[in-house]
Structures are given as C-alpha cells and as structure tokens.
Amino acid sequence: MRFERVTGGPGSLDTHEVPAYRKAIEDAIKRMRPDRFIGYENWAIVDPFARNHKIGTHRNDIDPSTSANHHMDAADFMELCADSDVRAKLILLDPPFSGRQASRYEKGDKCLYAAGDGRMGRIGAAIPKILIPNGRVVKIGYNSNSPCESGVLELTDVKLLYFGGLRNDWIITTWRRANYSLYNFADDLDGGIE
C-alpha cells in the first residue's frame, strides 16, 4: 500500500477539481493494465456523484442543473447500474461529505456518510455487482473505511490532503477488486466447493 501526504491547495466545493483527487483518478487508470481486462473491453467508469465532471461513462448527480446523464439518488443510481449489468473498471465515490459541500443541494442529507439511512450501505452493496476483477474504486471523504463489505476490495493507496489552518484533512483512498476465485461461483456449482 502506498501512503502520501500532500497539500490540498485552496480547496473547492467541487472536489473533482482538486489536483490531488484528479491525480488519484489518473493514477488508478494508469495502474489498470489492459491485459488484465481480457473479456471486459466494454468497461465503464461509474460516477454516482458526478456534478459536471465528464470522466465517467455513467454519470449521475441528484442536482438537475449539472451535466450528469442521470439525476437520481446515488443509491438508486448504483442499484440501477447493477440491475442493468453495467460492468465498471473504475467507480468514483465522491459524495458530499461535509455540510459545506452539500449546501448546494435543496434536498437530501447534508452529509451522506453520516445520514444513517442505509444509502451508503446500498451503494456499497452495489459495488461488487458492478466492479470487474482488478477494477478500482477511488473514494474521497473524511474516513478510509472500505466502500463495501470487507474482503471484497484491497486498499492500495492512501492520500492525505491537508489544507492548513482549522480545515479538516481529506482522505483519498484507492481500492482494488481482487480476482475472482471459485468461491465466487460456489452457489452455481452442484454441491458447492469443498
């Protein structure tokens, strides 16, 4: 695992524009060697909190004034992707994690991580259904918790962004989905695996 502490610069309500976050996305893409994705040529980049960021092939933001393709609750969007058999090479998890960031939304919780209504759990439950083996999740927020159930993803990178003064640090984590094993398919086999 790689760890780095970098300056966050002036900060922004649009975290997609913070250079360290953009670099984390670029680094995740660079580390995904094409030869490890044979059979997954039509991969997607899923961004459930896209705002006006254009890197995603499947972009959502609940705010209808953004340029995202969909304007739904992020948990509903992730479940829609899973039900539609979207196969992602990269998932960007950048929910509003502070009241300052969420202040532009007219509805919804001011901090999705602390909402307590199960939406982050629903988002996490959709990740294994969407993310292909060796795919990555880049997550930004105030914690380094795994974005889905333990054991599905491996933590590969941590960037701690500091802004100085009394501002909280941001944490950017990159997670990799391990290769499938026969245990992923045990329910499909007669008698299971011993």
Tab-separated table of C-alpha atoms in Angstrom:
chain	number	residue	atom	x	y	z
A	1	MET	CA	0.000	0.000	0.000
A	2	ARG	CA	1.204	3.469	-0.839
A	3	PHE	CA	0.721	6.404	1.539
A	4	GLU	CA	1.279	10.041	0.669
A	5	ARG	CA	0.540	13.330	2.443
A	6	VAL	CA	0.019	16.194	0.024
A	7	THR	CA	-1.290	19.724	0.129
A	8	GLY	CA	-4.914	20.100	-0.827
A	9	GLY	CA	-4.346	23.592	-2.156
A	10	PRO	CA	-7.095	26.178	-1.776
A	11	GLY	CA	-9.824	23.510	-1.714
A	12	SER	CA	-13.075	23.633	-3.589
A	13	LEU	CA	-16.715	22.688	-3.238
A	14	ASP	CA	-16.142	20.641	-6.406
A	15	THR	CA	-13.661	18.008	-5.233
A	16	HIS	CA	-13.303	16.729	-8.812
A	17	GLU	CA	-11.271	19.891	-9.451
A	18	VAL	CA	-8.811	19.346	-6.568
A	19	PRO	CA	-5.498	18.382	-8.250
A	20	ALA	CA	-4.717	15.547	-5.801
A	21	TYR	CA	-8.103	13.919	-6.442
A	22	ARG	CA	-7.691	14.216	-10.213
A	23	LYS	CA	-4.200	12.695	-9.907
A	24	ALA	CA	-5.560	9.796	-7.819
A	25	ILE	CA	-8.079	9.054	-10.595
A	26	GLU	CA	-5.371	9.268	-13.276
A	27	ASP	CA	-3.054	7.005	-11.233
A	28	ALA	CA	-5.822	4.422	-10.767
A	29	ILE	CA	-6.457	4.362	-14.521
A	30	LYS	CA	-2.731	4.056	-15.319
A	31	ARG	CA	-2.324	1.067	-12.976
A	32	MET	CA	-5.118	-0.876	-14.678
A	33	ARG	CA	-3.142	-2.733	-17.322
A	34	PRO	CA	-5.266	-3.607	-20.383
A	35	ASP	CA	-4.016	-7.226	-20.441
A	36	ARG	CA	-5.751	-7.813	-17.103
A	37	PHE	CA	-9.149	-6.941	-18.570
A	38	ILE	CA	-9.464	-9.501	-21.356
A	39	GLY	CA	-13.157	-10.086	-21.906
A	40	TYR	CA	-14.036	-6.706	-20.393
A	41	GLU	CA	-13.299	-4.464	-23.350
A	42	ASN	CA	-16.546	-2.505	-22.935
A	43	TRP	CA	-15.825	-1.348	-19.400
A	44	ALA	CA	-17.402	1.672	-17.780
A	45	ILE	CA	-16.458	4.411	-15.362
A	46	VAL	CA	-19.303	4.914	-12.885
A	47	ASP	CA	-19.583	8.242	-11.067
A	48	PRO	CA	-22.704	8.454	-8.857
A	49	PHE	CA	-21.809	11.984	-7.649
A	50	ALA	CA	-20.501	13.433	-10.921
A	51	ARG	CA	-21.665	17.044	-10.792
A	52	ASN	CA	-20.169	18.461	-14.039
A	53	HIS	CA	-17.201	16.095	-14.125
A	54	LYS	CA	-17.050	14.331	-17.500
A	55	ILE	CA	-14.667	11.381	-16.954
A	56	GLY	CA	-17.453	8.899	-16.233
A	57	THR	CA	-19.273	6.918	-18.877
A	58	HIS	CA	-22.190	6.536	-16.426
A	59	ARG	CA	-22.599	9.874	-14.628
A	60	ASN	CA	-25.189	10.777	-12.021
A	61	ASP	CA	-25.888	13.758	-9.783
A	62	ILE	CA	-29.073	14.422	-7.882
A	63	ASP	CA	-28.811	18.110	-8.840
A	64	PRO	CA	-30.676	18.536	-12.177
A	65	SER	CA	-28.666	21.659	-13.028
A	66	THR	CA	-25.491	19.571	-13.545
A	67	SER	CA	-24.354	17.990	-16.812
A	68	ALA	CA	-24.644	14.424	-15.469
A	69	ASN	CA	-26.544	11.860	-17.579
A	70	HIS	CA	-28.846	10.918	-14.673
A	71	HIS	CA	-30.322	12.959	-11.819
A	72	MET	CA	-31.304	10.377	-9.207
A	73	ASP	CA	-30.420	9.487	-5.651
A	74	ALA	CA	-26.936	7.913	-5.770
A	75	ALA	CA	-28.053	4.659	-4.105
A	76	ASP	CA	-30.885	4.258	-6.636
A	77	PHE	CA	-28.420	5.015	-9.461
A	78	MET	CA	-25.902	2.391	-8.272
A	79	GLU	CA	-28.674	-0.207	-7.968
A	80	LEU	CA	-29.864	0.707	-11.472
A	81	CYS	CA	-26.311	0.159	-12.789
A	82	ALA	CA	-26.140	-3.223	-11.031
A	83	ASP	CA	-29.562	-4.266	-12.365
A	84	SER	CA	-28.565	-3.113	-15.876
A	85	ASP	CA	-25.407	-5.259	-15.836
A	86	VAL	CA	-23.063	-2.277	-16.053
A	87	ARG	CA	-19.507	-3.593	-15.690
A	88	ALA	CA	-17.151	-0.952	-14.297
A	89	LYS	CA	-13.400	-0.765	-14.443
A	90	LEU	CA	-13.497	2.324	-12.207
A	91	ILE	CA	-16.006	3.686	-9.683
A	92	LEU	CA	-15.608	7.197	-8.291
A	93	LEU	CA	-17.092	7.708	-4.829
A	94	ASP	CA	-17.188	11.390	-4.059
A	95	PRO	CA	-20.349	12.052	-2.059
A	96	PRO	CA	-20.875	15.356	-0.269
A	97	PHE	CA	-19.041	14.562	2.967
A	98	SER	CA	-19.454	17.917	4.658
A	99	GLY	CA	-22.255	20.404	5.187
A	100	ARG	CA	-20.277	22.933	3.126
A	101	GLN	CA	-20.262	20.644	0.087
A	102	ALA	CA	-23.871	19.560	0.474
A	103	SER	CA	-25.126	23.118	0.946
A	104	ARG	CA	-25.942	23.429	-2.765
A	105	TYR	CA	-28.481	20.591	-2.620
A	106	GLU	CA	-32.085	21.515	-1.892
A	107	LYS	CA	-32.993	18.034	-0.704
A	108	GLY	CA	-31.194	15.127	0.889
A	109	ASP	CA	-28.901	14.856	3.857
A	110	LYS	CA	-26.178	17.361	4.483
A	111	CYS	CA	-23.607	14.574	4.902
A	112	LEU	CA	-24.296	11.286	3.135
A	113	TYR	CA	-21.658	9.378	5.140
A	114	ALA	CA	-23.435	10.225	8.389
A	115	ALA	CA	-27.003	10.005	7.104
A	116	GLY	CA	-27.704	6.733	8.888
A	117	ASP	CA	-30.483	5.847	6.454
A	118	GLY	CA	-28.646	2.987	4.747
A	119	ARG	CA	-27.883	4.715	1.453
A	120	MET	CA	-24.095	4.304	1.790
A	121	GLY	CA	-24.730	0.622	2.586
A	122	ARG	CA	-26.852	0.289	-0.561
A	123	ILE	CA	-24.117	1.958	-2.607
A	124	GLY	CA	-21.552	-0.395	-1.083
A	125	ALA	CA	-23.732	-3.444	-1.790
A	126	ALA	CA	-23.896	-2.487	-5.483
A	127	ILE	CA	-20.120	-2.161	-5.885
A	128	PRO	CA	-19.299	-5.918	-6.066
A	129	LYS	CA	-22.092	-6.360	-8.621
A	130	ILE	CA	-20.627	-3.639	-10.859
A	131	LEU	CA	-16.840	-3.664	-10.381
A	132	ILE	CA	-14.880	-6.153	-12.502
A	133	PRO	CA	-11.824	-8.051	-11.189
A	134	ASN	CA	-8.790	-5.741	-10.899
A	135	GLY	CA	-11.126	-2.735	-11.173
A	136	ARG	CA	-10.638	0.220	-8.840
A	137	VAL	CA	-12.727	2.401	-6.553
A	138	VAL	CA	-11.385	5.887	-5.804
A	139	LYS	CA	-13.088	7.314	-2.706
A	140	ILE	CA	-12.756	10.736	-1.089
A	141	GLY	CA	-14.024	11.765	2.319
A	142	TYR	CA	-13.154	12.117	5.980
A	143	ASN	CA	-12.512	8.394	6.550
A	144	SER	CA	-10.637	5.489	4.996
A	145	ASN	CA	-13.360	2.884	5.536
A	146	SER	CA	-13.868	0.331	2.802
A	147	PRO	CA	-16.685	1.434	0.500
A	148	CYS	CA	-18.253	-2.043	0.603
A	149	GLU	CA	-18.261	-5.243	2.631
A	150	SER	CA	-14.878	-6.292	3.931
A	151	GLY	CA	-12.848	-8.745	1.911
A	152	VAL	CA	-14.142	-7.609	-1.493
A	153	LEU	CA	-11.653	-4.775	-2.010
A	154	GLU	CA	-7.973	-4.352	-1.176
A	155	LEU	CA	-6.696	-0.930	-0.089
A	156	THR	CA	-3.848	0.073	-2.439
A	157	ASP	CA	-3.341	3.831	-1.955
A	158	VAL	CA	-3.996	6.473	0.689
A	159	LYS	CA	-3.517	10.186	0.087
A	160	LEU	CA	-3.981	12.542	2.999
A	161	LEU	CA	-4.786	16.062	1.781
A	162	TYR	CA	-4.023	18.819	4.245
A	163	PHE	CA	-5.257	22.385	3.872
A	164	GLY	CA	-3.733	24.042	6.927
A	165	GLY	CA	-5.406	26.196	9.489
A	166	LEU	CA	-8.538	24.758	11.053
A	167	ARG	CA	-9.749	22.877	7.942
A	168	ASN	CA	-10.160	19.128	8.184
A	169	ASP	CA	-7.876	16.903	6.131
A	170	TRP	CA	-9.468	14.936	3.298
A	171	ILE	CA	-8.627	11.293	2.707
A	172	ILE	CA	-8.445	9.823	-0.786
A	173	THR	CA	-8.312	6.028	-0.864
A	174	THR	CA	-7.952	3.728	-3.841
A	175	TRP	CA	-9.272	0.180	-3.586
A	176	ARG	CA	-8.718	-2.751	-5.970
A	177	ARG	CA	-11.087	-5.629	-6.533
A	178	ALA	CA	-9.242	-8.919	-6.235
A	179	ASN	CA	-9.511	-11.549	-8.923
A	180	TYR	CA	-12.446	-13.880	-8.715
A	181	SER	CA	-11.915	-17.308	-7.222
A	182	LEU	CA	-14.032	-20.438	-7.468
A	183	TYR	CA	-15.673	-19.390	-4.213
A	184	ASN	CA	-17.380	-16.540	-6.074
A	185	PHE	CA	-19.249	-19.168	-8.056
A	186	ALA	CA	-19.879	-21.741	-5.292
A	187	ASP	CA	-23.645	-21.208	-5.358
A	188	ASP	CA	-23.691	-22.007	-9.087
A	189	LEU	CA	-21.901	-25.344	-8.656
A	190	ASP	CA	-23.710	-28.535	-7.693
A	191	GLY	CA	-22.776	-29.347	-4.108
A	192	GLY	CA	-20.587	-26.244	-3.742
A	193	ILE	CA	-16.831	-26.282	-3.188
A	194	GLU	CA	-15.080	-28.330	-0.560
